[in-house]
Coordinates of C-alpha atoms and ligand atoms in Angstrom, one line a residue:
Chain A
M273 CA 0.0 0.0 0.1
G274 CA 1.1 3.5 -0.7
S275 CA -1.2 6.3 -1.3
I276 CA 0.0 9.8 -0.6
I277 CA -2.3 12.7 0.0
L278 CA -1.0 16.5 0.4
R279 CA -3.5 18.8 1.9
N280 CA -2.9 22.4 1.7
V281 CA 0.8 22.1 1.8
R282 CA 2.9 25.2 2.4
K283 CA 6.6 25.7 2.5
V284 CA 8.4 28.9 3.2
F285 CA 12.2 29.1 3.4
G286 CA 13.0 32.3 5.6
E287 CA 11.0 35.0 3.8
V288 CA 10.4 33.1 0.6
E289 CA 7.3 31.1 -0.2
V290 CA 8.4 28.3 -2.3
I291 CA 5.2 26.2 -2.2
P292 CA 2.2 28.5 -1.5
N293 CA -0.6 25.9 -1.3
V294 CA -0.6 22.4 -2.8
D295 CA -3.3 19.8 -2.8
L296 CA -2.5 16.6 -4.4
T297 CA -3.6 12.8 -4.4
I298 CA -1.3 10.0 -5.6
E299 CA -3.0 6.7 -5.6
D300 CA -1.4 3.6 -4.6
G301 CA 0.7 2.0 -7.2
E302 CA 0.7 4.9 -9.4
F303 CA 3.7 6.4 -11.2
V304 CA 3.5 10.1 -10.9
V305 CA 6.0 12.7 -12.6
F306 CA 6.6 16.1 -11.3
V307 CA 7.7 18.4 -14.1
G308 CA 8.3 22.1 -14.3
P309 CA 10.8 24.7 -14.9
S310 CA 13.9 24.9 -13.0
G311 CA 13.5 26.3 -9.4
C312 CA 9.7 25.8 -9.5
G313 CA 9.7 23.8 -6.2
K314 CA 9.6 20.1 -7.7
S315 CA 12.5 18.8 -5.5
T316 CA 11.1 20.9 -2.6
L317 CA 7.7 19.1 -2.9
L318 CA 9.4 15.8 -3.0
R319 CA 11.6 16.4 -0.2
L320 CA 8.5 17.5 1.8
I321 CA 6.9 14.1 1.1
A322 CA 10.1 12.5 2.1
G323 CA 10.4 14.4 5.3
L324 CA 13.9 15.7 4.6
E325 CA 12.2 19.2 4.9
D326 CA 9.5 20.1 7.4
V327 CA 6.0 21.6 5.9
T328 CA 5.2 25.1 7.2
S329 CA 1.7 24.1 7.3
G330 CA -0.5 21.6 5.9
A331 CA -0.9 17.7 5.9
I332 CA 0.8 14.8 4.2
E333 CA -1.0 11.4 4.6
I334 CA 0.6 8.3 3.6
D335 CA -2.0 5.5 3.6
G336 CA -4.4 7.7 5.4
V337 CA -2.0 8.7 8.4
D338 CA -0.7 12.2 8.6
V339 CA 3.0 11.9 8.8
A340 CA 4.0 15.7 8.4
K341 CA 5.5 15.7 11.8
E342 CA 7.3 12.3 11.5
P343 CA 10.9 12.1 10.7
P344 CA 12.0 10.6 7.3
A345 CA 12.9 7.3 9.0
R346 CA 9.4 6.5 10.2
R347 CA 7.7 7.3 6.9
G348 CA 8.6 4.0 5.0
L349 CA 9.6 5.8 1.9
S350 CA 12.7 5.2 -0.2
M351 CA 14.6 7.8 -2.2
V352 CA 16.9 7.8 -5.1
F353 CA 19.0 10.8 -5.5
Q354 CA 20.4 12.7 -8.5
S355 CA 24.0 12.2 -7.0
Y356 CA 23.4 8.5 -6.1
A357 CA 24.4 9.2 -2.5
L358 CA 26.0 5.8 -2.0
Y359 CA 27.9 5.3 1.0
P360 CA 31.5 5.5 -0.2
H361 CA 33.2 3.6 2.6
M362 CA 30.8 0.4 2.1
S363 CA 30.8 -2.3 -0.3
V364 CA 27.9 -2.4 -2.8
R365 CA 26.5 -5.3 -0.5
S366 CA 26.6 -3.2 2.6
N367 CA 25.0 -0.3 0.5
I368 CA 22.2 -2.5 -0.4
A369 CA 21.9 -4.2 3.0
F370 CA 22.1 -0.9 4.8
P371 CA 18.1 -0.1 5.1
L372 CA 17.7 -3.8 6.3
K373 CA 20.4 -3.5 8.8
M374 CA 18.8 -0.3 10.2
A375 CA 15.3 -2.1 10.3
G376 CA 17.1 -4.7 12.5
V377 CA 16.3 -7.6 9.9
S378 CA 18.1 -11.0 10.6
R379 CA 21.5 -11.6 8.7
D380 CA 20.0 -14.5 6.6
V381 CA 17.1 -12.6 5.5
I382 CA 19.4 -9.7 4.5
D383 CA 21.7 -11.9 2.6
S384 CA 18.9 -13.4 0.4
K385 CA 17.4 -10.2 -0.2
V386 CA 20.6 -8.5 -1.2
E387 CA 21.3 -11.5 -3.5
K388 CA 17.8 -11.0 -5.0
A389 CA 18.0 -7.5 -5.7
A390 CA 21.3 -7.7 -7.0
S391 CA 20.3 -10.2 -9.7
T392 CA 17.0 -8.0 -10.6
L393 CA 19.7 -5.2 -11.3
N394 CA 22.5 -7.1 -12.8
L395 CA 24.8 -6.4 -10.1
T396 CA 25.7 -9.7 -8.9
G397 CA 29.2 -9.4 -10.1
Y398 CA 30.0 -6.3 -8.1
L399 CA 28.8 -6.9 -4.6
D400 CA 32.0 -6.7 -3.2
R401 CA 33.3 -3.6 -4.9
R402 CA 33.1 -0.1 -3.5
P403 CA 30.9 2.5 -5.1
G404 CA 33.9 4.5 -6.3
Q405 CA 34.9 1.3 -8.6
L406 CA 31.5 1.3 -10.4
S407 CA 30.5 3.2 -13.5
G408 CA 27.6 5.9 -13.2
G409 CA 25.0 3.5 -14.5
Q410 CA 26.1 0.7 -12.1
R411 CA 25.9 3.4 -9.1
Q412 CA 22.5 4.3 -10.0
R413 CA 21.5 0.6 -10.1
V414 CA 23.1 0.1 -6.5
A415 CA 21.0 3.4 -5.5
I416 CA 17.9 1.6 -6.8
G417 CA 18.7 -1.6 -5.2
R418 CA 19.1 0.1 -1.8
A419 CA 15.6 1.6 -2.4
I420 CA 13.9 -1.5 -3.4
V421 CA 15.2 -4.1 -0.7
R422 CA 13.1 -2.6 2.2
E423 CA 9.9 -2.8 0.1
P424 CA 8.9 0.7 0.9
K425 CA 5.3 2.0 0.7
A426 CA 6.6 4.3 -2.2
F427 CA 9.7 5.4 -4.2
L428 CA 10.8 8.8 -4.5
F429 CA 13.2 9.9 -7.3
D430 CA 14.7 13.2 -7.8
E431 CA 16.1 13.5 -11.4
P432 CA 17.8 10.0 -11.1
L433 CA 19.0 9.9 -14.5
S434 CA 20.1 13.4 -15.3
N435 CA 24.0 12.4 -14.5
L436 CA 23.9 9.7 -17.2
D437 CA 24.6 9.8 -20.9
A438 CA 21.8 9.6 -23.4
A439 CA 22.0 6.1 -24.2
L440 CA 22.2 4.9 -20.7
R441 CA 19.3 7.2 -19.7
G442 CA 17.2 5.5 -22.2
Q443 CA 18.0 2.1 -21.0
M444 CA 17.6 3.0 -17.4
R445 CA 14.2 4.7 -18.2
I446 CA 12.9 1.2 -19.6
E447 CA 14.4 -0.4 -16.5
I448 CA 12.6 1.7 -14.0
T449 CA 9.5 1.5 -15.8
Q450 CA 9.7 -2.5 -15.8
L451 CA 10.6 -2.3 -12.1
H452 CA 7.4 -0.1 -11.6
Q453 CA 5.4 -3.0 -13.4
T454 CA 7.0 -5.8 -11.4
L455 CA 6.7 -4.1 -8.0
A456 CA 3.3 -2.1 -8.7
T457 CA 4.8 0.2 -5.8
T458 CA 3.8 3.9 -5.9
M459 CA 6.5 6.0 -7.5
V460 CA 7.0 9.8 -7.6
Y461 CA 9.6 10.9 -10.0
V462 CA 10.9 14.5 -10.6
T463 CA 12.5 15.2 -13.9
H464 CA 13.3 17.9 -16.3
D465 CA 13.0 15.4 -19.3
Q466 CA 9.9 15.7 -21.5
I467 CA 10.7 12.2 -22.9
E468 CA 11.0 10.6 -19.4
A469 CA 7.8 12.5 -18.3
M470 CA 5.8 11.4 -21.2
T471 CA 6.8 7.8 -21.4
M472 CA 7.0 6.8 -17.7
A473 CA 4.1 8.7 -16.0
D474 CA 0.6 7.3 -15.2
K475 CA 0.0 11.0 -14.2
I476 CA 2.0 14.1 -14.7
V477 CA 1.9 17.2 -12.2
V478 CA 3.1 20.3 -13.9
L479 CA 4.4 22.7 -11.4
N480 CA 5.0 26.5 -11.8
A481 CA 6.4 28.7 -9.1
G482 CA 5.3 26.3 -6.4
N483 CA 1.7 26.0 -7.8
I484 CA 0.1 22.9 -9.5
E485 CA -1.0 24.1 -13.1
Q486 CA -2.6 20.8 -14.2
V487 CA -2.6 17.0 -13.2
G488 CA -3.4 14.4 -15.9
T489 CA -2.2 11.6 -18.0
P490 CA 0.4 12.5 -20.4
L491 CA -1.8 12.5 -23.3
E492 CA -4.4 14.5 -21.5
L493 CA -1.8 17.3 -20.9
Y494 CA -0.8 17.0 -24.5
N495 CA -4.0 17.1 -26.1
N496 CA -6.0 19.2 -23.7
P497 CA -3.7 21.5 -21.8
A498 CA -5.6 23.5 -19.3
N499 CA -3.7 26.8 -19.8
L500 CA -1.0 28.6 -21.7
F501 CA 1.8 27.5 -19.4
V502 CA 1.2 23.8 -19.8
A503 CA 0.4 24.1 -23.4
G504 CA 4.0 26.0 -23.7
F505 CA 5.7 23.5 -21.4
I506 CA 4.5 20.0 -22.6
G507 CA 5.7 19.0 -26.0
S508 CA 9.0 19.6 -27.7
P509 CA 9.3 21.6 -29.8
R510 CA 6.9 23.6 -28.0
M511 CA 3.4 24.6 -29.2
N512 CA 3.0 27.7 -31.4
L513 CA 1.1 30.4 -29.3
L514 CA -0.2 33.0 -31.4
T515 CA -1.3 36.3 -29.6
P516 CA -3.6 37.7 -31.0
P517 CA -4.7 35.0 -33.4
P518 CA -4.1 35.6 -37.1
P519 CA -7.2 36.9 -39.2
G520 CA -9.9 34.3 -39.6
R521 CA -9.1 32.5 -36.3
D522 CA -10.8 34.9 -33.9
G523 CA -12.8 34.1 -31.0
A524 CA -9.9 33.7 -28.5
A525 CA -7.3 36.0 -27.0
T526 CA -4.6 33.4 -28.0
I527 CA -4.5 30.3 -30.2
G528 CA -2.1 27.3 -29.9
I529 CA -1.1 24.9 -32.7
R530 CA 1.5 22.2 -32.3
P531 CA 4.1 21.9 -34.8
E532 CA 2.8 18.5 -36.2
D533 CA -0.6 19.9 -36.6
I534 CA 0.5 22.2 -39.5
Q535 CA 0.2 21.0 -42.9
L536 CA 2.9 22.3 -45.1
S537 CA 2.8 22.8 -49.0
T538 CA 4.9 24.5 -51.6
E539 CA 1.7 25.6 -53.6
A540 CA -1.1 26.7 -51.5
G541 CA -2.4 27.1 -48.0
E542 CA -3.7 29.4 -45.1
W543 CA -0.6 31.2 -44.2
P544 CA 2.3 32.2 -46.5
G545 CA 5.8 32.3 -45.0
K546 CA 9.5 32.0 -45.7
V547 CA 11.7 29.3 -44.1
R548 CA 14.3 30.7 -41.8
I549 CA 15.9 27.6 -40.5
A550 CA 15.4 23.9 -41.6
E551 CA 16.6 21.0 -39.2
H552 CA 16.7 17.8 -40.9
L553 CA 16.8 14.9 -38.3
G554 CA 16.1 12.2 -40.7
S555 CA 12.9 10.9 -39.1
D556 CA 11.4 14.4 -39.0
T557 CA 12.2 17.7 -40.4
F558 CA 11.7 21.0 -38.3
F559 CA 11.0 24.3 -40.0
H560 CA 11.3 27.6 -38.2
I561 CA 9.3 29.8 -40.5
D562 CA 8.6 33.6 -40.6
V563 CA 5.1 34.5 -41.4
D564 CA 4.0 38.1 -42.0
D565 CA 1.6 39.6 -39.5
V566 CA 1.9 36.5 -37.4
G567 CA 5.5 36.0 -36.5
A568 CA 7.7 33.0 -36.1
I569 CA 6.0 29.5 -36.4
T570 CA 7.5 26.2 -35.8
A571 CA 6.3 23.2 -37.9
R572 CA 7.2 19.5 -38.3
A573 CA 6.9 17.4 -41.3
P574 CA 7.4 13.8 -41.0
G575 CA 10.3 12.2 -42.9
E576 CA 12.3 14.3 -45.2
F577 CA 11.0 17.2 -46.8
A578 CA 12.9 19.1 -49.2
L579 CA 12.9 22.8 -48.3
S580 CA 15.9 24.9 -47.3
A581 CA 16.3 28.3 -45.8
G582 CA 14.8 31.1 -47.8
D583 CA 12.2 29.0 -49.5
A584 CA 8.6 30.2 -49.7
V585 CA 6.2 27.8 -48.0
W586 CA 2.3 27.5 -47.2
M587 CA 0.9 26.5 -44.0
T588 CA -2.6 25.1 -42.9
P589 CA -3.3 24.4 -39.4
N590 CA -5.5 21.3 -38.7
P591 CA -8.7 23.0 -37.4
E592 CA -9.6 20.2 -35.1
R593 CA -6.2 20.6 -33.4
I594 CA -6.3 24.3 -32.6
H595 CA -6.3 25.1 -29.0
R596 CA -7.7 28.4 -27.8
F597 CA -7.2 30.3 -24.8
D598 CA -8.9 33.2 -23.0
G599 CA -7.5 36.6 -21.7
E600 CA -6.2 34.9 -18.7
G601 CA -4.5 32.2 -20.4
K602 CA -7.1 29.6 -19.6
A603 CA -8.1 26.8 -22.2
L604 CA -11.5 27.6 -23.9
R605 CA -13.2 24.3 -24.3
Chain B
M83 CA 65.0 21.6 -21.6
A84 CA 61.7 21.9 -19.6
R85 CA 62.5 18.7 -18.0
A86 CA 66.0 19.7 -17.0
V87 CA 64.6 22.9 -15.4
S88 CA 62.2 20.8 -13.3
V89 CA 64.7 18.4 -12.2
Q90 CA 66.7 21.3 -11.0
K91 CA 63.8 23.0 -9.4
K92 CA 63.1 19.6 -7.7
W93 CA 66.5 19.4 -6.3
T94 CA 66.5 23.0 -5.2
Y95 CA 63.0 22.4 -3.4
T96 CA 64.5 19.2 -1.6
V97 CA 67.5 20.8 -0.5
L98 CA 65.7 23.8 0.9
V99 CA 63.0 21.7 2.5
W100 CA 65.8 19.6 4.3
I101 CA 67.4 22.8 5.4
V102 CA 64.2 24.2 7.0
A103 CA 63.6 20.8 8.5
L104 CA 66.9 20.5 10.0
L105 CA 66.7 24.1 11.4
I106 CA 63.4 23.3 13.1
F107 CA 64.5 19.9 14.4
F108 CA 68.1 21.1 15.5
P109 CA 66.9 22.4 19.1
I110 CA 65.3 18.9 19.8
L111 CA 68.2 17.1 18.4
W112 CA 70.5 19.3 20.6
T113 CA 68.4 18.4 23.6
I114 CA 68.7 14.8 23.0
L115 CA 72.4 14.9 22.5
T116 CA 72.8 17.1 25.6
S117 CA 70.9 14.6 27.8
F118 CA 73.8 12.0 27.0
K119 CA 76.6 14.4 28.1
T120 CA 78.0 14.7 31.7
E121 CA 77.0 18.1 33.3
G122 CA 80.5 19.2 32.7
D123 CA 80.5 18.5 29.1
A124 CA 77.3 20.1 28.7
I125 CA 78.6 23.5 29.5
L126 CA 81.9 23.1 27.6
F127 CA 82.8 26.2 25.5
P128 CA 83.2 25.9 22.5
P129 CA 80.4 23.2 22.8
A130 CA 80.9 19.8 21.7
F131 CA 78.3 18.4 19.2
F132 CA 78.5 14.8 20.0
P133 CA 78.8 13.9 23.8
P134 CA 82.6 13.3 24.7
H135 CA 81.6 11.0 27.1
W136 CA 78.3 9.1 26.5
T137 CA 76.4 8.4 29.7
L138 CA 73.1 7.5 30.9
E139 CA 73.6 8.8 34.3
N140 CA 71.2 11.8 33.6
F141 CA 68.4 9.6 33.0
T142 CA 68.6 7.4 36.0
E143 CA 69.4 10.5 38.3
V144 CA 66.2 12.2 36.8
Q145 CA 63.9 9.0 37.5
S146 CA 65.2 8.6 41.1
R147 CA 64.7 12.2 41.9
S148 CA 61.2 12.9 40.5
D149 CA 59.0 10.0 39.5
Y150 CA 59.0 10.2 35.7
F151 CA 56.4 7.5 35.5
K152 CA 54.0 9.1 37.6
H153 CA 54.2 12.3 35.4
F154 CA 54.1 10.3 32.4
F155 CA 50.7 8.7 33.6
N156 CA 49.3 12.1 34.5
S157 CA 50.0 13.5 31.1
V158 CA 48.5 10.6 29.4
V159 CA 45.4 10.9 31.5
I160 CA 45.1 14.5 30.8
A161 CA 45.9 14.6 27.0
G162 CA 43.9 11.5 26.3
G163 CA 41.1 12.5 28.7
S164 CA 40.7 16.0 27.4
T165 CA 40.9 14.8 23.7
L166 CA 38.2 12.3 24.2
L167 CA 36.0 14.8 26.1
A168 CA 36.5 17.4 23.5
L169 CA 35.6 15.0 20.6
I170 CA 32.3 13.8 22.6
I171 CA 31.3 17.4 22.8
A172 CA 32.7 18.7 19.4
V173 CA 31.3 16.0 17.0
P174 CA 27.4 16.8 17.6
A175 CA 28.3 20.5 17.7
A176 CA 30.2 20.4 14.5
W177 CA 27.4 18.1 12.9
S178 CA 24.8 20.5 13.7
M179 CA 26.8 23.7 12.4
A180 CA 27.8 21.8 9.2
F181 CA 24.5 20.0 8.4
S182 CA 21.9 22.2 9.9
P183 CA 23.2 25.6 9.8
T184 CA 21.2 28.7 10.8
R185 CA 22.0 32.3 9.9
R186 CA 24.0 32.6 13.2
T187 CA 26.3 29.8 12.8
K188 CA 28.9 31.7 11.2
D189 CA 29.0 34.1 13.9
I190 CA 29.0 31.1 16.5
L191 CA 32.2 29.9 14.7
M192 CA 33.9 33.4 15.0
W193 CA 32.9 33.8 18.6
M194 CA 34.5 30.3 19.6
L195 CA 37.6 31.2 17.7
S196 CA 37.6 34.5 19.5
T197 CA 38.0 32.9 22.8
K198 CA 41.3 31.8 21.7
M199 CA 42.4 35.5 20.8
M200 CA 42.7 36.4 24.6
P201 CA 45.6 35.7 26.4
A202 CA 45.2 32.9 29.0
V203 CA 46.8 34.9 31.8
G204 CA 43.8 37.3 31.3
V205 CA 41.5 34.7 33.0
L206 CA 43.8 33.0 35.2
V207 CA 42.5 34.6 38.3
P208 CA 38.8 33.7 37.9
I209 CA 39.5 30.4 36.8
Y210 CA 42.1 29.7 39.6
L211 CA 39.3 31.1 42.1
I212 CA 36.7 28.8 40.5
F213 CA 39.1 25.8 40.8
K214 CA 39.9 26.5 44.4
N215 CA 36.1 27.0 45.3
L216 CA 35.3 23.5 43.6
N217 CA 38.4 21.7 45.0
L218 CA 39.7 21.1 41.6
L219 CA 43.2 22.6 42.1
D220 CA 46.0 19.9 41.6
T221 CA 43.5 17.1 40.4
L222 CA 43.5 15.1 37.0
G223 CA 39.8 15.9 36.6
G224 CA 40.1 19.6 36.9
L225 CA 43.2 19.7 34.4
T226 CA 41.3 17.6 32.0
I227 CA 38.6 19.8 32.0
I228 CA 40.4 23.1 31.5
L229 CA 42.6 21.6 28.7
M230 CA 39.3 20.2 27.0
L231 CA 37.8 23.8 27.2
I232 CA 41.0 25.6 25.9
N233 CA 41.1 23.3 22.8
L234 CA 37.4 22.8 22.2
P235 CA 37.2 25.8 19.8
I236 CA 40.0 24.3 17.7
V237 CA 38.6 20.8 17.8
I238 CA 35.0 22.1 16.8
W239 CA 36.5 24.1 13.8
M240 CA 38.6 21.4 12.5
L241 CA 35.8 18.8 12.7
Y242 CA 33.3 21.5 11.2
T243 CA 35.8 21.9 8.1
Y244 CA 35.9 18.2 7.7
F245 CA 32.2 17.5 8.0
K246 CA 31.6 20.4 5.4
E247 CA 33.4 18.3 2.8
I248 CA 30.7 15.4 3.4
P249 CA 27.9 15.7 0.8
V250 CA 24.7 16.2 2.6
D251 CA 22.8 14.0 0.2
I252 CA 24.7 10.9 1.8
L253 CA 23.4 11.9 5.3
E254 CA 19.9 12.3 3.8
A255 CA 19.9 8.9 2.1
C256 CA 20.9 7.5 5.5
R257 CA 17.8 9.2 7.0
M258 CA 15.5 7.7 4.4
D259 CA 17.1 4.3 4.9
G260 CA 15.5 4.4 8.3
A261 CA 18.8 5.5 10.5
V262 CA 18.0 7.5 13.5
L263 CA 20.3 10.3 14.4
W264 CA 22.9 8.5 16.4
K265 CA 23.0 5.6 13.8
E266 CA 23.6 8.2 11.0
I267 CA 26.5 9.5 13.0
V268 CA 28.0 6.2 14.0
Y269 CA 27.5 4.3 10.7
V270 CA 27.8 7.2 8.3
L271 CA 29.3 10.4 9.4
L272 CA 32.1 9.1 11.5
P273 CA 33.5 6.4 9.2
M274 CA 33.6 9.0 6.4
A275 CA 35.2 11.5 8.6
V276 CA 37.9 9.2 10.0
P277 CA 40.9 11.1 8.4
G278 CA 39.6 14.3 9.8
I279 CA 38.8 13.0 13.2
A280 CA 42.0 11.2 13.6
S281 CA 44.1 14.2 12.7
T282 CA 42.0 16.4 15.1
M283 CA 42.7 13.9 17.7
L284 CA 46.4 13.7 17.1
L285 CA 46.7 17.4 17.0
N286 CA 44.7 18.0 20.1
I287 CA 46.6 15.3 21.9
I288 CA 49.9 17.1 21.0
L289 CA 48.6 20.5 22.0
A290 CA 47.4 19.2 25.4
W291 CA 50.5 17.2 25.9
N292 CA 52.7 20.2 25.5
E293 CA 50.3 22.6 27.2
A294 CA 52.2 24.4 30.0
F295 CA 50.4 27.4 31.1
W296 CA 47.5 25.8 32.8
T297 CA 49.2 22.8 33.8
L298 CA 51.9 24.7 35.7
N299 CA 49.7 27.1 37.2
L300 CA 46.8 24.7 38.5
T301 CA 49.0 21.8 39.8
A302 CA 51.4 21.3 42.7
A303 CA 52.6 17.8 43.1
G304 CA 49.6 15.6 42.7
A305 CA 48.3 15.9 39.1
A306 CA 51.5 17.6 37.6
P307 CA 52.3 16.1 34.1
L308 CA 55.4 16.0 32.3
T309 CA 55.4 19.7 31.5
A310 CA 55.5 20.3 35.2
F311 CA 58.3 17.7 35.5
I312 CA 60.5 19.5 33.1
A313 CA 59.9 22.8 34.8
S314 CA 61.0 21.6 38.0
Y315 CA 64.5 21.1 36.7
S316 CA 65.2 25.0 36.2
S317 CA 65.0 25.3 39.9
P318 CA 66.5 27.8 42.5
E319 CA 69.3 25.5 42.9
G320 CA 70.7 26.4 39.5
L321 CA 70.4 25.0 36.0
F322 CA 71.6 21.6 35.3
W323 CA 71.8 21.6 31.5
A324 CA 72.2 17.8 31.1
K325 CA 69.5 16.7 33.6
L326 CA 67.2 19.3 32.2
S327 CA 67.7 17.9 28.7
A328 CA 67.3 14.4 30.0
A329 CA 64.0 15.4 31.6
S330 CA 62.9 17.1 28.3
T331 CA 63.8 14.2 26.2
M332 CA 61.9 11.8 28.4
A333 CA 58.9 14.2 28.1
I334 CA 58.9 14.8 24.5
A335 CA 59.7 11.1 23.5
P336 CA 56.3 9.7 23.8
I337 CA 54.7 12.4 21.7
L338 CA 57.6 12.6 19.1
L339 CA 57.0 8.8 18.7
L340 CA 53.2 9.4 18.4
G341 CA 53.8 12.0 15.8
W342 CA 56.4 10.0 13.9
F343 CA 54.2 7.0 13.5
S344 CA 51.1 8.8 12.6
Q345 CA 52.6 11.5 10.4
R346 CA 51.0 10.2 7.2
Q347 CA 47.6 10.4 8.9
L348 CA 48.5 13.9 10.2
V349 CA 49.5 15.3 6.9
R350 CA 46.6 13.8 5.2
G351 CA 44.1 15.1 7.8
L352 CA 45.5 18.7 7.8
T353 CA 45.6 19.0 4.1
F354 CA 42.1 17.3 3.7
G355 CA 40.1 20.4 3.1
A356 CA 42.7 22.0 0.9
V357 CA 43.2 19.6 -1.9
K358 CA 40.0 17.5 -1.8
Ligands
ATP706 N1 17.1 25.1 1.7 C1 16.6 26.3 1.1 N2 16.7 27.5 1.5 C2 16.1 28.6 0.8 N3 15.7 28.5 -0.5 C3 15.6 27.2 -1.0 C4 16.2 26.0 -0.2 N4 15.8 24.9 -1.1 C5 15.1 25.4 -2.1 N5 15.1 26.6 -2.1 C6 14.5 27.5 -3.0 O1 13.3 27.0 -3.5 C7 13.0 27.2 -4.7 C8 12.7 25.8 -5.4 O2 13.8 25.0 -5.1 P1 13.6 23.5 -5.7 O3 15.0 22.9 -5.6 O4 12.5 22.8 -5.3 O5 13.5 23.7 -7.3 P2 13.3 22.6 -8.4 O6 12.1 22.6 -9.2 O7 13.7 21.3 -8.1 O8 14.5 23.0 -9.5 P3 15.6 22.3 -10.3 O9 14.7 21.8 -11.5 O10 16.5 23.2 -10.7 O11 16.0 21.1 -9.5 C9 14.2 27.9 -5.5 O12 13.9 29.1 -5.7 C10 15.2 27.6 -4.4 O13 16.1 28.7 -4.4
MG707 MG1 15.5 19.7 -8.0

């Protein structure tokens, strides 16, 4: 079991209000991802759940019990840090065994659990090494091993993959997703990475300046962003936001259209423009196009599309995929 | 070319370091050599570098006149006890300043250091009176406490510096792993800080062993450590260079040996923060 409920959680550092007032429900077994710009309070929120920071006010319920005043050791949660935070003076075996030792588990049980975790994480051959003798990916696996042995109510991850190179990150992403499927334990995961958020999450929480902007499944956020902030934050390259809307698209203060929802043509279309930059990725081509009276627009064409800088181009937005926002930035539905 | 220059440089440095080291070590060497001379040879002019007549007489004489082993025992108790006591107080203090600092932490550190800026003689009278009223004069307990107190600021500073080098993430991970405070300190903080703690301990033992102001002023016969033992040889009856040297040699020998065998640890600890 591991449901987490935050009620009116507020956090102030000195004079600075970092989290004004957060309400959030995380269901048992859910994979929840916190995303948001740097400094928006993702880590702070995670550390409040962990107990590494005290709430200024509000309640944090784990399985229905308010733990806001409990120290981290009593909350039954595991955490994986960006820096791995392994104990450098202990072997990999002792690192993984440490939480069990703290819980007073017997020697035999510790040994069998450590062996099991090590084989799940492909660490069996490394148990007698020190963390300093491992690669970044292996260290991260040890950190995960240390987190899973004690069978916590929930796992907390703070940007666990951001110190790894791109290939390893992709692989670890899949391993963590598989781990979640096997263990079916609640996971709360903080990341900067759009791909991690979209691929791993059951539920994404978008934070901005300590406030929750929107909570939903990845595709809900992608297809129906509740406001301009979420529209601009989720999706890469980001949604084109046009204020005011171009002629013929009235009825909203701002309209948004994702790059892939724009049909490109060299002959005819709704908006004429001129290619400023063309990025050929092979699988896709991104165009940054200057449009008179509208501004710069990013469009995405599948596969190769033979246009280069300076070429004239016509664009037509898919009318069903146009997002409309009012003067306050709220989505009009 | 560059290589020749660097070899030359290396030699110059080596020679320089040797000269400086010998200059520093010379008084100690001279003391040790003098302790093996007869009283007559000790005051020869021009002085003889090596004893013309090697003798152990000074040592036996010193031991029979004033009980070396009693003073030695007192020194061990005072230096060891004050160091241990200082560490017990300083570890939690440094822990809290390093890992949960407040706005005042820096001020508190400065204040602690500032207590070392006042000359000890400035507080001699009040301390003497307090000791007298509490019946602590000439007791091992009293000396242990006063030496602990005078070295405590340095011990806290040193430990604070070493603790600052330990990533706070690791301690937080330890808390998440279910460790209560004392387990966090015993299983994670202390093992990671071993080099720092060891060098703090060594330095403090050396400082306490050699401390003379308080040990001389607050003891008579009962609790006198080796510093008082040396001082007793510069007595009104006149100076006996050879015996004074023998007493000094016996007094510094233990700490010299300790320093010699732990020099690697000491150097590593003292440069720990600097190089990282
Ligand atoms: N101990 C602290 N004392 C004072 N301010 C803090 C403290 N910890 C965090 N803050 C402030 O709180 C805000 C949120 O920080 P937090 O680390 O939660 O951001 P984040 O969303 O995790 O950012 P990033 O993506 O860069 O990791 C920042 O403005 C930060 O400066
Ligand atoms: Mg962060």
